[in-house]
PDB file of C-alpha atoms in Angstrom:
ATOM      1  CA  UNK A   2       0.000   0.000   0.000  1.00 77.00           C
ATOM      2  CA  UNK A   3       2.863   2.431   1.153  1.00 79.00           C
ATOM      3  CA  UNK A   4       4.858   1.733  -2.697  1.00 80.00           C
ATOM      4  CA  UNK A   5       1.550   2.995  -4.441  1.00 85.00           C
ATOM      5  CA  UNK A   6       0.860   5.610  -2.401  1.00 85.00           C
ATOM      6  CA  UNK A   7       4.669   6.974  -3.205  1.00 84.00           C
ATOM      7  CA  UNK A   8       4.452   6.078  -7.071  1.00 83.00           C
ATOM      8  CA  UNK A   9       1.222   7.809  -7.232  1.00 85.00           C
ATOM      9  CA  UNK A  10       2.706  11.096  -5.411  1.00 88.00           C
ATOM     10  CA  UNK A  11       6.000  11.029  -7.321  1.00 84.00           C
ATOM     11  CA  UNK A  12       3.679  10.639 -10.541  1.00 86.00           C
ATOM     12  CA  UNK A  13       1.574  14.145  -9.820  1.00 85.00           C
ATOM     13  CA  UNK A  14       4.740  15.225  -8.942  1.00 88.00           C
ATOM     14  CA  UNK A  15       6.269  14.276 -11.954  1.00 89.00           C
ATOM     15  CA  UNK A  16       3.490  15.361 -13.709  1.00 90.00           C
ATOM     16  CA  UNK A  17       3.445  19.012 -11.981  1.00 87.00           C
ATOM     17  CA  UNK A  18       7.078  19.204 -12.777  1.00 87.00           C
ATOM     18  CA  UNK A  19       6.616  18.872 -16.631  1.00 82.00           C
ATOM     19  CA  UNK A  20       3.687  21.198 -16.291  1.00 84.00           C
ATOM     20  CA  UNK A  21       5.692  23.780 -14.855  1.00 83.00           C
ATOM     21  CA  UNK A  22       8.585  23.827 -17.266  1.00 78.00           C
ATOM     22  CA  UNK A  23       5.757  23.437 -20.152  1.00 81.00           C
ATOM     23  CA  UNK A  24       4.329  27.151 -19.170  1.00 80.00           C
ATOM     24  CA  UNK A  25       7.345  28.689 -18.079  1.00 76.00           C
ATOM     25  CA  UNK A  26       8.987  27.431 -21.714  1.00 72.00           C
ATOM     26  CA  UNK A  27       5.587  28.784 -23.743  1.00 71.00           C
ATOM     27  CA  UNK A  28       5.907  32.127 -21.621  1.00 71.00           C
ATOM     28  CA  UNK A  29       9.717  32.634 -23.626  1.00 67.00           C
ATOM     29  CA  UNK A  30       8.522  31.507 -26.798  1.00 65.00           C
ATOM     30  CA  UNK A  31       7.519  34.403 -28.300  1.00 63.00           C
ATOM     31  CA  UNK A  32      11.057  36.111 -27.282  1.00 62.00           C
ATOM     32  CA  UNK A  33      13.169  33.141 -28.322  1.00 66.00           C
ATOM     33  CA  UNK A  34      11.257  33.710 -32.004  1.00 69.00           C
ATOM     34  CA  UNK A  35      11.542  37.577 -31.723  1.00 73.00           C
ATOM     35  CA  UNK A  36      14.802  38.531 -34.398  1.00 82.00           C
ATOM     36  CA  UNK A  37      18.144  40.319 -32.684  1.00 87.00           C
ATOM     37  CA  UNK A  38      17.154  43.424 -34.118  1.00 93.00           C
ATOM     38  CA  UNK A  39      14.775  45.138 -36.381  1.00 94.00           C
ATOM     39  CA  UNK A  40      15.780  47.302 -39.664  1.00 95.00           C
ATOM     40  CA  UNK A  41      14.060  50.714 -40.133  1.00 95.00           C
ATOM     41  CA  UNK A  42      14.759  54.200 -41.432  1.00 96.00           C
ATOM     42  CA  UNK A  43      14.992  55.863 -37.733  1.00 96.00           C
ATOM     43  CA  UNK A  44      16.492  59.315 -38.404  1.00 94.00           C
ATOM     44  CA  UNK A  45      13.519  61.107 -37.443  1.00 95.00           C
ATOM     45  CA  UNK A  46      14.173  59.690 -33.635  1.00 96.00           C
ATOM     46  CA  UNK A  47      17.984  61.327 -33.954  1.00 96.00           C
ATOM     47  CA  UNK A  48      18.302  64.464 -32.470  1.00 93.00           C
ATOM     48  CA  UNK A  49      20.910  65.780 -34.327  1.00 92.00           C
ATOM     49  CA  UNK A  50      22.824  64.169 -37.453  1.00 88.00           C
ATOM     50  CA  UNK A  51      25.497  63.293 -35.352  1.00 90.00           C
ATOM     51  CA  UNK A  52      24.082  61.094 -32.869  1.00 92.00           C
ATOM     52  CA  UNK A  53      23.720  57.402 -33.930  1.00 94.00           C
ATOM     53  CA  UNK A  54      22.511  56.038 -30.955  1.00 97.00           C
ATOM     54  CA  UNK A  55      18.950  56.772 -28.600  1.00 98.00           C
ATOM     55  CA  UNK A  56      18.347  54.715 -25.628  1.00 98.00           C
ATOM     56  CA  UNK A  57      14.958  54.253 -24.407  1.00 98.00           C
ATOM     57  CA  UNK A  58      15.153  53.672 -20.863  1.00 98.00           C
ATOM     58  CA  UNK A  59      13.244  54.314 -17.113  1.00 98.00           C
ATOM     59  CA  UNK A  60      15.802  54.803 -14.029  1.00 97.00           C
ATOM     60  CA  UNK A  61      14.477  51.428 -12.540  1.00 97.00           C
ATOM     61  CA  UNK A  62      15.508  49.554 -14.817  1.00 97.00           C
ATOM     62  CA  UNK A  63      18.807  47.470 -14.273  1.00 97.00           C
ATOM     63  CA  UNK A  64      19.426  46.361 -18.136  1.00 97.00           C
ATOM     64  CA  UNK A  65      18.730  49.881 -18.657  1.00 98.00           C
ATOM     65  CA  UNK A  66      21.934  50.429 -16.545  1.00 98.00           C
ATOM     66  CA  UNK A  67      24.033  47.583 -18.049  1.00 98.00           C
ATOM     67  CA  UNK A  68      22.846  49.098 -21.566  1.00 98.00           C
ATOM     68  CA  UNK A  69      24.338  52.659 -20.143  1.00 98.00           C
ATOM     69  CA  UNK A  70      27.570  51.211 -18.539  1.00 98.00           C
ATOM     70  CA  UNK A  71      27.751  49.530 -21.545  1.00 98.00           C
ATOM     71  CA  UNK A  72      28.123  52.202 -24.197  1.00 98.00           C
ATOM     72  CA  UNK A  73      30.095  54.138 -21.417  1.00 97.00           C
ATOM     73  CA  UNK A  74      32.487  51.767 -21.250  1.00 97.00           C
ATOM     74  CA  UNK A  75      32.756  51.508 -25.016  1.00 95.00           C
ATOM     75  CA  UNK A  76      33.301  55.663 -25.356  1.00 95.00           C
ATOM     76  CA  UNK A  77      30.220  55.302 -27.810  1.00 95.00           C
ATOM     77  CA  UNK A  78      27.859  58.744 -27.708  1.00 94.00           C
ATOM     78  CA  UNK A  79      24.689  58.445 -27.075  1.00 97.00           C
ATOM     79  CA  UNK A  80      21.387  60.043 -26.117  1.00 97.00           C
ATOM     80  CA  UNK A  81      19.080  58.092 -23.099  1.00 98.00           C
ATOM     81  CA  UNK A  82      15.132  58.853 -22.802  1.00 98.00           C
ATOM     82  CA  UNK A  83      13.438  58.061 -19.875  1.00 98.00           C
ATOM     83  CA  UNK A  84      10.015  56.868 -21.169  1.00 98.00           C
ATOM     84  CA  UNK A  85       9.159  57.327 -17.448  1.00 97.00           C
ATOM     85  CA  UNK A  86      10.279  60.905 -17.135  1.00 97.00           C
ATOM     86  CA  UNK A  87       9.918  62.523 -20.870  1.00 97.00           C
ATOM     87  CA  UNK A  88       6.104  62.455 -22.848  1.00 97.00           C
ATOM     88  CA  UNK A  89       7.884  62.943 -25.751  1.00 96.00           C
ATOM     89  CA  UNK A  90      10.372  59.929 -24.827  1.00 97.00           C
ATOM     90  CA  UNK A  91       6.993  57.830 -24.144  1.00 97.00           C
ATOM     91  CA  UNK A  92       5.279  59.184 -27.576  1.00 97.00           C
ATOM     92  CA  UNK A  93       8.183  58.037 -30.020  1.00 97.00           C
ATOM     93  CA  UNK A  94       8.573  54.562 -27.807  1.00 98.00           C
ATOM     94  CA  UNK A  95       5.118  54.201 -28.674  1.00 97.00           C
ATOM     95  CA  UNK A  96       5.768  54.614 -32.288  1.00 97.00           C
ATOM     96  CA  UNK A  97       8.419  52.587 -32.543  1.00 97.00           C
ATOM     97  CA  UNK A  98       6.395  49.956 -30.902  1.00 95.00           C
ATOM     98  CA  UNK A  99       7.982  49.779 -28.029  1.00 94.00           C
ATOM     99  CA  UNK A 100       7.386  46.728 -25.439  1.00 90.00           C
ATOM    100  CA  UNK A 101      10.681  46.352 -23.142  1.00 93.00           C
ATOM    101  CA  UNK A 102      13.483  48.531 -22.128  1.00 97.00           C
ATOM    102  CA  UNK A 103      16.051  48.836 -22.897  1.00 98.00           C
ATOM    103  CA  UNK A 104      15.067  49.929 -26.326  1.00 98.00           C
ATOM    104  CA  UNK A 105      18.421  51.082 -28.353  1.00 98.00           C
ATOM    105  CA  UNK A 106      18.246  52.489 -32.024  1.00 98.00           C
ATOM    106  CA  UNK A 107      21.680  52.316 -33.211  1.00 97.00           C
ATOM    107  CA  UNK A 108      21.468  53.508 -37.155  1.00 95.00           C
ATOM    108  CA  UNK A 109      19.171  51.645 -38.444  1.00 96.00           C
ATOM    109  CA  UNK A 110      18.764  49.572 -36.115  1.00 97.00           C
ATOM    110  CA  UNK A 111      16.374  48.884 -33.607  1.00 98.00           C
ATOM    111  CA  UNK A 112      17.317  46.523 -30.717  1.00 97.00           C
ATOM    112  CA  UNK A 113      15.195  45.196 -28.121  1.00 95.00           C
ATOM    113  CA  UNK A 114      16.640  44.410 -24.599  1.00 95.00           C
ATOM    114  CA  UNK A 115      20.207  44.396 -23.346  1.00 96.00           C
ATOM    115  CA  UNK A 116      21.850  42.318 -26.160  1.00 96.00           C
ATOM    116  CA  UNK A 117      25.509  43.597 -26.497  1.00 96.00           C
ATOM    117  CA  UNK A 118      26.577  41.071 -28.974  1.00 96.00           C
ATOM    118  CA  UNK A 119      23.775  42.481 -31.151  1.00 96.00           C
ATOM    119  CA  UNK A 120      24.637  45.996 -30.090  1.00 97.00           C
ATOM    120  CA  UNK A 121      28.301  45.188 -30.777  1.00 96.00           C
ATOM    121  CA  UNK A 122      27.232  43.928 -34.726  1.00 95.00           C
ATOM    122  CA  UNK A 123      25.414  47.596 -35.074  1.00 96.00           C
ATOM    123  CA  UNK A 124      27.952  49.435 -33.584  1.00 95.00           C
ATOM    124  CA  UNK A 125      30.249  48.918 -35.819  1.00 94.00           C
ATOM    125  CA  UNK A 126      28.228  49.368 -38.510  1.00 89.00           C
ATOM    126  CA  UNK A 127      27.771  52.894 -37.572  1.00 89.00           C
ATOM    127  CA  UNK A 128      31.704  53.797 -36.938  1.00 74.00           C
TER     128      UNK A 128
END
């Protein structure tokens, strides 16, 4: 009685388990599908013709942070928007379609999340 009773919990749990890693897997598929970066014609979001890079970012964010350090470390110029803090910041992440932060445009670029190998590959593109 006591070796059924223990197959039949270790089969719900077994069976919770694969559940679990079922959802949590389906919650990432749409970002595992999603492409490095998206191509576009983003001059208008440039406020000058020198600047080749906008950050979209809020001050809570800690990829924000990494994406800041980031181009800091790599002497790379760039402009940051807090979508928190600027309407017009909010307004063109809107129009770009904006979901997550960090959002980077990096020429004509648009990159989605702290990815520095991707932000590496536009970078130097752009120099």
């Amino acid at each position: 009685m006591l070796k059924q009773r223990l197959k039949s919990i270790a089969s719900y749990v077994l069976i919770l388990v694969a559940g679990l890693a079922v959802g949590l897997a389906a919650a990432n598929v749409p970002r595992w599908l999603a492409p490095a970066y998206i191509e576009g014609d983003y001059s208008a979001y440039f406020p000058d013709a020198k600047t080749k890079v906008v950050l979209y970012a809020t001050a809570t964010c800690p990829y924000c942070a990494k994406a800041q350090e980031y181009l800091k470390a790599k002497n790379i110029a760039y402009v940051k928007l807090d979508i928190n803090e600027s309407e017009k910041a909010r307004k063109e992440f809107k129009q770009l379609n904006g979901e997550m932060v960090p959002m980077l445009l990096v020429g004509n670029r648009q990159i989605r999340g702290f990815k520095p190998e991707v932000m590496d590959s536009a970078l130097e593109k752009i120099h």
